[in-house]
mmCIF file of C-alpha atoms and ligand atoms in Angstrom:
data_model
loop_
_atom_site.group_PDB
_atom_site.id
_atom_site.type_symbol
_atom_site.label_atom_id
_atom_site.label_comp_id
_atom_site.label_asym_id
_atom_site.label_seq_id
_atom_site.Cartn_x
_atom_site.Cartn_y
_atom_site.Cartn_z
ATOM 1 C CA MET A 1 16.339 2.767 -16.101
ATOM 2 C CA MET A 2 12.798 1.913 -17.085
ATOM 3 C CA ASN A 3 9.763 4.064 -16.395
ATOM 4 C CA ILE A 4 6.453 2.369 -16.965
ATOM 5 C CA ILE A 5 2.754 2.707 -16.386
ATOM 6 C CA LEU A 6 1.263 -0.529 -15.093
ATOM 7 C CA LEU A 7 -2.426 -1.027 -15.800
ATOM 8 C CA GLY A 8 -4.767 -3.814 -14.874
ATOM 9 C CA PRO A 9 -8.208 -4.312 -13.389
ATOM 10 C CA PRO A 10 -8.659 -5.546 -9.807
ATOM 11 C CA GLY A 11 -7.861 -9.251 -9.763
ATOM 12 C CA ALA A 12 -5.294 -9.102 -12.572
ATOM 13 C CA GLY A 13 -2.364 -9.306 -10.154
ATOM 14 C CA LYS A 14 -1.052 -5.770 -10.639
ATOM 15 C CA GLY A 15 -0.041 -5.353 -6.996
ATOM 16 C CA THR A 16 1.887 -8.632 -7.010
ATOM 17 C CA GLN A 17 3.768 -7.724 -10.179
ATOM 18 C CA ALA A 18 4.538 -4.206 -8.969
ATOM 19 C CA ALA A 19 5.926 -5.597 -5.701
ATOM 20 C CA ARG A 20 8.121 -7.977 -7.672
ATOM 21 C CA LEU A 21 9.494 -5.220 -9.909
ATOM 22 C CA GLN A 22 10.340 -3.173 -6.828
ATOM 23 C CA ALA A 23 12.112 -6.059 -5.099
ATOM 24 C CA ASN A 24 13.968 -7.393 -8.158
ATOM 25 C CA ARG A 25 14.763 -4.264 -10.112
ATOM 26 C CA GLY A 26 14.913 -1.463 -7.577
ATOM 27 C CA MET A 27 11.997 0.303 -9.196
ATOM 28 C CA ILE A 28 9.646 2.444 -7.124
ATOM 29 C CA GLN A 29 5.886 2.313 -7.366
ATOM 30 C CA LEU A 30 4.308 5.734 -7.532
ATOM 31 C CA SER A 31 0.740 5.092 -6.553
ATOM 32 C CA THR A 32 -1.008 8.451 -6.533
ATOM 33 C CA GLY A 33 -3.408 7.749 -3.668
ATOM 34 C CA ASP A 34 -0.674 6.358 -1.377
ATOM 35 C CA MET A 35 1.700 9.189 -2.287
ATOM 36 C CA LEU A 36 -0.853 11.825 -1.378
ATOM 37 C CA ARG A 37 -1.493 10.246 2.014
ATOM 38 C CA GLU A 38 2.253 9.881 2.672
ATOM 39 C CA ALA A 39 3.103 13.435 1.617
ATOM 40 C CA VAL A 40 0.350 14.852 3.806
ATOM 41 C CA ALA A 41 1.488 12.741 6.764
ATOM 42 C CA ALA A 42 5.150 13.697 6.252
ATOM 43 C CA GLY A 43 4.276 17.396 5.871
ATOM 44 C CA THR A 44 6.344 17.932 2.708
ATOM 45 C CA PRO A 45 5.787 21.275 0.914
ATOM 46 C CA VAL A 46 3.513 19.657 -1.667
ATOM 47 C CA GLY A 47 1.849 17.553 1.039
ATOM 48 C CA LEU A 48 0.945 20.692 2.998
ATOM 49 C CA LYS A 49 -0.572 22.249 -0.117
ATOM 50 C CA ALA A 50 -2.560 19.074 -0.830
ATOM 51 C CA LYS A 51 -3.767 18.972 2.764
ATOM 52 C CA GLU A 52 -5.133 22.511 2.456
ATOM 53 C CA VAL A 53 -7.017 21.656 -0.743
ATOM 54 C CA MET A 54 -8.454 18.436 0.692
ATOM 55 C CA ALA A 55 -9.456 20.214 3.914
ATOM 56 C CA ARG A 56 -11.610 22.489 1.755
ATOM 57 C CA GLY A 57 -13.210 19.378 0.282
ATOM 58 C CA GLU A 58 -11.720 20.030 -3.144
ATOM 59 C CA LEU A 59 -10.064 17.626 -5.531
ATOM 60 C CA VAL A 60 -6.292 17.732 -5.668
ATOM 61 C CA SER A 61 -5.285 19.344 -8.968
ATOM 62 C CA ASP A 62 -3.110 17.814 -11.667
ATOM 63 C CA ALA A 63 -0.448 20.392 -10.821
ATOM 64 C CA ILE A 64 -0.258 19.174 -7.217
ATOM 65 C CA VAL A 65 -0.133 15.518 -8.251
ATOM 66 C CA SER A 66 2.604 16.314 -10.796
ATOM 67 C CA ALA A 67 4.570 18.207 -8.159
ATOM 68 C CA LEU A 68 4.160 15.279 -5.796
ATOM 69 C CA ILE A 69 5.514 12.837 -8.364
ATOM 70 C CA GLY A 70 8.407 15.207 -9.071
ATOM 71 C CA GLU A 71 9.143 15.496 -5.339
ATOM 72 C CA ARG A 72 9.244 11.714 -5.003
ATOM 73 C CA LEU A 73 11.424 11.158 -8.071
ATOM 74 C CA ASP A 74 13.897 13.780 -6.844
ATOM 75 C CA ALA A 75 14.091 12.228 -3.378
ATOM 76 C CA SER A 76 14.571 8.700 -4.631
ATOM 77 C CA ALA A 77 17.627 6.851 -5.909
ATOM 78 C CA ASP A 78 15.401 4.458 -7.802
ATOM 79 C CA LYS A 79 16.311 2.423 -10.850
ATOM 80 C CA GLY A 80 12.984 3.110 -12.532
ATOM 81 C CA ALA A 81 9.422 4.043 -11.758
ATOM 82 C CA ILE A 82 6.064 2.316 -11.956
ATOM 83 C CA PHE A 83 3.178 4.762 -12.296
ATOM 84 C CA ASP A 84 -0.103 3.596 -10.861
ATOM 85 C CA GLY A 85 -3.286 5.682 -10.885
ATOM 86 C CA PHE A 86 -1.709 8.527 -12.838
ATOM 87 C CA PRO A 87 -2.084 9.613 -15.589
ATOM 88 C CA ARG A 88 -5.805 9.137 -16.164
ATOM 89 C CA THR A 89 -6.326 11.882 -18.742
ATOM 90 C CA LYS A 90 -4.443 13.072 -21.817
ATOM 91 C CA HIS A 91 -3.682 16.292 -19.984
ATOM 92 C CA GLN A 92 -2.088 14.335 -17.131
ATOM 93 C CA ALA A 93 -0.209 12.180 -19.652
ATOM 94 C CA ALA A 94 1.303 15.312 -21.171
ATOM 95 C CA ALA A 95 2.217 16.590 -17.689
ATOM 96 C CA LEU A 96 3.944 13.288 -16.897
ATOM 97 C CA GLU A 97 5.950 13.501 -20.104
ATOM 98 C CA ILE A 98 7.226 16.946 -19.139
ATOM 99 C CA LEU A 99 8.108 16.075 -15.582
ATOM 100 C CA LEU A 100 9.988 12.981 -16.718
ATOM 101 C CA ALA A 101 11.820 14.956 -19.429
ATOM 102 C CA GLU A 102 12.860 17.562 -16.853
ATOM 103 C CA ARG A 103 14.644 14.736 -15.033
ATOM 104 C CA GLY A 104 16.223 13.193 -18.104
ATOM 105 C CA ARG A 105 13.741 10.342 -18.065
ATOM 106 C CA ARG A 106 11.105 9.123 -20.419
ATOM 107 C CA LEU A 107 8.172 6.758 -20.344
ATOM 108 C CA ASP A 108 9.273 3.452 -21.828
ATOM 109 C CA TYR A 109 6.148 1.314 -21.781
ATOM 110 C CA VAL A 110 2.527 1.158 -20.780
ATOM 111 C CA ILE A 111 2.018 -2.449 -19.726
ATOM 112 C CA GLU A 112 -1.536 -3.632 -19.448
ATOM 113 C CA LEU A 113 -2.391 -6.862 -17.664
ATOM 114 C CA ALA A 114 -5.301 -7.973 -19.794
ATOM 115 C CA VAL A 115 -7.998 -10.222 -18.415
ATOM 116 C CA ASP A 116 -10.923 -12.123 -19.833
ATOM 117 C CA GLU A 117 -13.862 -10.698 -17.906
ATOM 118 C CA ASP A 118 -15.942 -13.889 -17.800
ATOM 119 C CA GLU A 119 -12.919 -15.905 -16.702
ATOM 120 C CA LEU A 120 -12.151 -13.314 -14.007
ATOM 121 C CA VAL A 121 -15.730 -13.551 -12.721
ATOM 122 C CA LYS A 122 -15.383 -17.334 -12.531
ATOM 123 C CA ARG A 123 -12.088 -17.079 -10.642
ATOM 124 C CA ILE A 124 -13.194 -14.501 -8.132
ATOM 125 C CA THR A 125 -16.706 -15.762 -7.414
ATOM 126 C CA GLY A 126 -15.431 -19.302 -6.781
ATOM 127 C CA ARG A 127 -13.120 -18.313 -3.921
ATOM 128 C CA PHE A 128 -13.808 -19.388 -0.363
ATOM 129 C CA THR A 129 -11.784 -19.907 2.799
ATOM 130 C CA CYS A 130 -11.984 -22.146 5.855
ATOM 131 C CA ALA A 131 -13.599 -20.205 8.709
ATOM 132 C CA ALA A 132 -11.391 -21.991 11.258
ATOM 133 C CA CYS A 133 -7.865 -22.016 9.774
ATOM 134 C CA GLY A 134 -8.134 -19.619 6.817
ATOM 135 C CA ALA A 135 -7.048 -22.165 4.171
ATOM 136 C CA GLY A 136 -8.004 -20.903 0.695
ATOM 137 C CA TYR A 137 -10.093 -22.903 -1.786
ATOM 138 C CA HIS A 138 -11.903 -22.469 -5.071
ATOM 139 C CA ASP A 139 -15.068 -24.170 -6.341
ATOM 140 C CA ALA A 140 -13.564 -25.005 -9.735
ATOM 141 C CA PHE A 141 -9.783 -24.766 -9.356
ATOM 142 C CA ARG A 142 -9.075 -25.920 -5.809
ATOM 143 C CA PRO A 143 -12.011 -27.721 -4.208
ATOM 144 C CA THR A 144 -11.657 -29.475 -0.846
ATOM 145 C CA LYS A 145 -10.767 -33.172 -1.191
ATOM 146 C CA THR A 146 -13.928 -34.124 0.704
ATOM 147 C CA PRO A 147 -16.810 -31.806 -0.178
ATOM 148 C CA GLY A 148 -17.600 -29.483 2.716
ATOM 149 C CA VAL A 149 -14.589 -30.477 4.855
ATOM 150 C CA CYS A 150 -11.371 -28.436 5.159
ATOM 151 C CA ASP A 151 -8.336 -30.467 3.985
ATOM 152 C CA ASN A 152 -6.162 -28.698 6.500
ATOM 153 C CA CYS A 153 -8.108 -28.747 9.779
ATOM 154 C CA GLY A 154 -11.314 -30.738 9.193
ATOM 155 C CA SER A 155 -13.620 -27.803 9.868
ATOM 156 C CA THR A 156 -16.944 -27.773 8.020
ATOM 157 C CA GLU A 157 -17.424 -24.014 8.176
ATOM 158 C CA PHE A 158 -16.373 -21.809 5.285
ATOM 159 C CA LYS A 159 -16.488 -18.107 4.438
ATOM 160 C CA ARG A 160 -16.954 -16.174 1.218
ATOM 161 C CA ARG A 161 -16.108 -12.495 0.924
ATOM 162 C CA PRO A 162 -19.184 -10.430 0.138
ATOM 163 C CA ASP A 163 -17.189 -8.570 -2.555
ATOM 164 C CA ASP A 164 -16.517 -11.806 -4.397
ATOM 165 C CA ASN A 165 -19.726 -11.720 -6.389
ATOM 166 C CA GLU A 166 -20.360 -11.307 -10.088
ATOM 167 C CA GLN A 167 -21.966 -7.865 -9.906
ATOM 168 C CA THR A 168 -19.053 -6.386 -7.959
ATOM 169 C CA VAL A 169 -16.491 -7.837 -10.362
ATOM 170 C CA ARG A 170 -18.355 -6.525 -13.419
ATOM 171 C CA THR A 171 -18.783 -3.079 -11.845
ATOM 172 C CA ARG A 172 -15.038 -2.917 -11.081
ATOM 173 C CA MET A 173 -14.221 -3.938 -14.657
ATOM 174 C CA ALA A 174 -16.497 -1.193 -16.011
ATOM 175 C CA GLU A 175 -14.819 1.352 -13.703
ATOM 176 C CA TYR A 176 -11.409 0.177 -14.848
ATOM 177 C CA ARG A 177 -12.322 0.514 -18.523
ATOM 178 C CA ALA A 178 -13.731 3.997 -17.932
ATOM 179 C CA LYS A 179 -10.468 5.042 -16.230
ATOM 180 C CA THR A 180 -8.139 3.660 -18.890
ATOM 181 C CA GLN A 181 -10.214 4.631 -21.917
ATOM 182 C CA PRO A 182 -8.912 8.207 -22.099
ATOM 183 C CA ILE A 183 -5.228 7.272 -22.028
ATOM 184 C CA LEU A 184 -4.839 3.900 -23.766
ATOM 185 C CA PRO A 185 -5.471 5.244 -27.298
ATOM 186 C CA TYR A 186 -3.078 8.121 -26.553
ATOM 187 C CA TYR A 187 -0.257 5.728 -25.705
ATOM 188 C CA GLU A 188 -1.218 3.257 -28.413
ATOM 189 C CA ALA A 189 -0.664 6.018 -30.970
ATOM 190 C CA LYS A 190 2.831 6.433 -29.520
ATOM 191 C CA GLY A 191 3.506 2.699 -29.820
ATOM 192 C CA LEU A 192 4.145 2.286 -26.083
ATOM 193 C CA VAL A 193 1.386 -0.157 -25.112
ATOM 194 C CA ARG A 194 2.268 -3.792 -24.436
ATOM 195 C CA ARG A 195 -0.370 -6.286 -23.353
ATOM 196 C CA VAL A 196 0.360 -9.254 -21.131
ATOM 197 C CA ASP A 197 -2.204 -11.965 -20.504
ATOM 198 C CA GLY A 198 -2.976 -11.434 -16.819
ATOM 199 C CA MET A 199 -4.861 -14.724 -16.592
ATOM 200 C CA GLN A 200 -1.618 -16.712 -16.703
ATOM 201 C CA SER A 201 0.245 -17.822 -13.578
ATOM 202 C CA VAL A 202 2.041 -15.116 -11.557
ATOM 203 C CA ASP A 203 5.411 -16.488 -12.773
ATOM 204 C CA ASP A 204 4.401 -16.477 -16.434
ATOM 205 C CA VAL A 205 3.098 -12.923 -16.197
ATOM 206 C CA ALA A 206 6.336 -11.908 -14.454
ATOM 207 C CA ALA A 207 8.451 -13.566 -17.162
ATOM 208 C CA GLN A 208 6.603 -11.679 -19.897
ATOM 209 C CA ILE A 209 6.965 -8.346 -18.120
ATOM 210 C CA ASP A 210 10.688 -9.049 -17.695
ATOM 211 C CA ALA A 211 11.006 -9.855 -21.390
ATOM 212 C CA ILE A 212 9.387 -6.520 -22.282
ATOM 213 C CA LEU A 213 11.609 -4.563 -19.880
ATOM 214 C CA ASP A 214 14.729 -6.355 -21.057
ATOM 215 C CA GLY A 215 13.861 -5.542 -24.646
ATOM 216 C CA GLN A 216 13.453 -9.100 -25.808
ATOM 217 C CA THR A 217 11.004 -9.630 -28.625
ATOM 218 C CA LEU A 218 8.090 -11.808 -27.660
HETATM 219 ZN ZN1 ZN B 301 -9.417 -25.286 7.948
#
């Protein structure tokens, strides 16, 4: 059983890799935001407590989030866990250690999908889709065969997502760094951090994560 923290900025393919680990290895993804919404909706004991706090407009405490994670681990017959969005502080990291230890588990790795920011900007800002059939293209990596004409349906109208601009990408990267800054050095000191180049193909990233989880030296 492997318990990992998966880190990566938006656009690094974290969601894709987490979905793969769940499907192939029977791991569960414990995404704090989703878990809170689910627990509130399901009316679990911790969910009810969280609902009360949120109704007062307050932030959900570390203790509630820890209890929520504990509740989920106890209810699940998983073969490992992927933590996403928690911990974000050293205090939360220590809380996670305790709640894992209480269940005879431990954190095995912190896997970071590393990206080159300029390359990520280039990838994301070049994306566009056909307005008629939704076919996906990219200015640099997958242009239409005839400029301005969809390969698939012949339409000449295309769409770009307003979020796919340089400023948004750089702001998200800065937010990501601010979130991971408090915990990466903590786990680095423990020798748990492994970096995978998130700019590779989905399959190559997956193969490297597998190698880490299977204990093969890279
Ligand atoms: Zn089209």
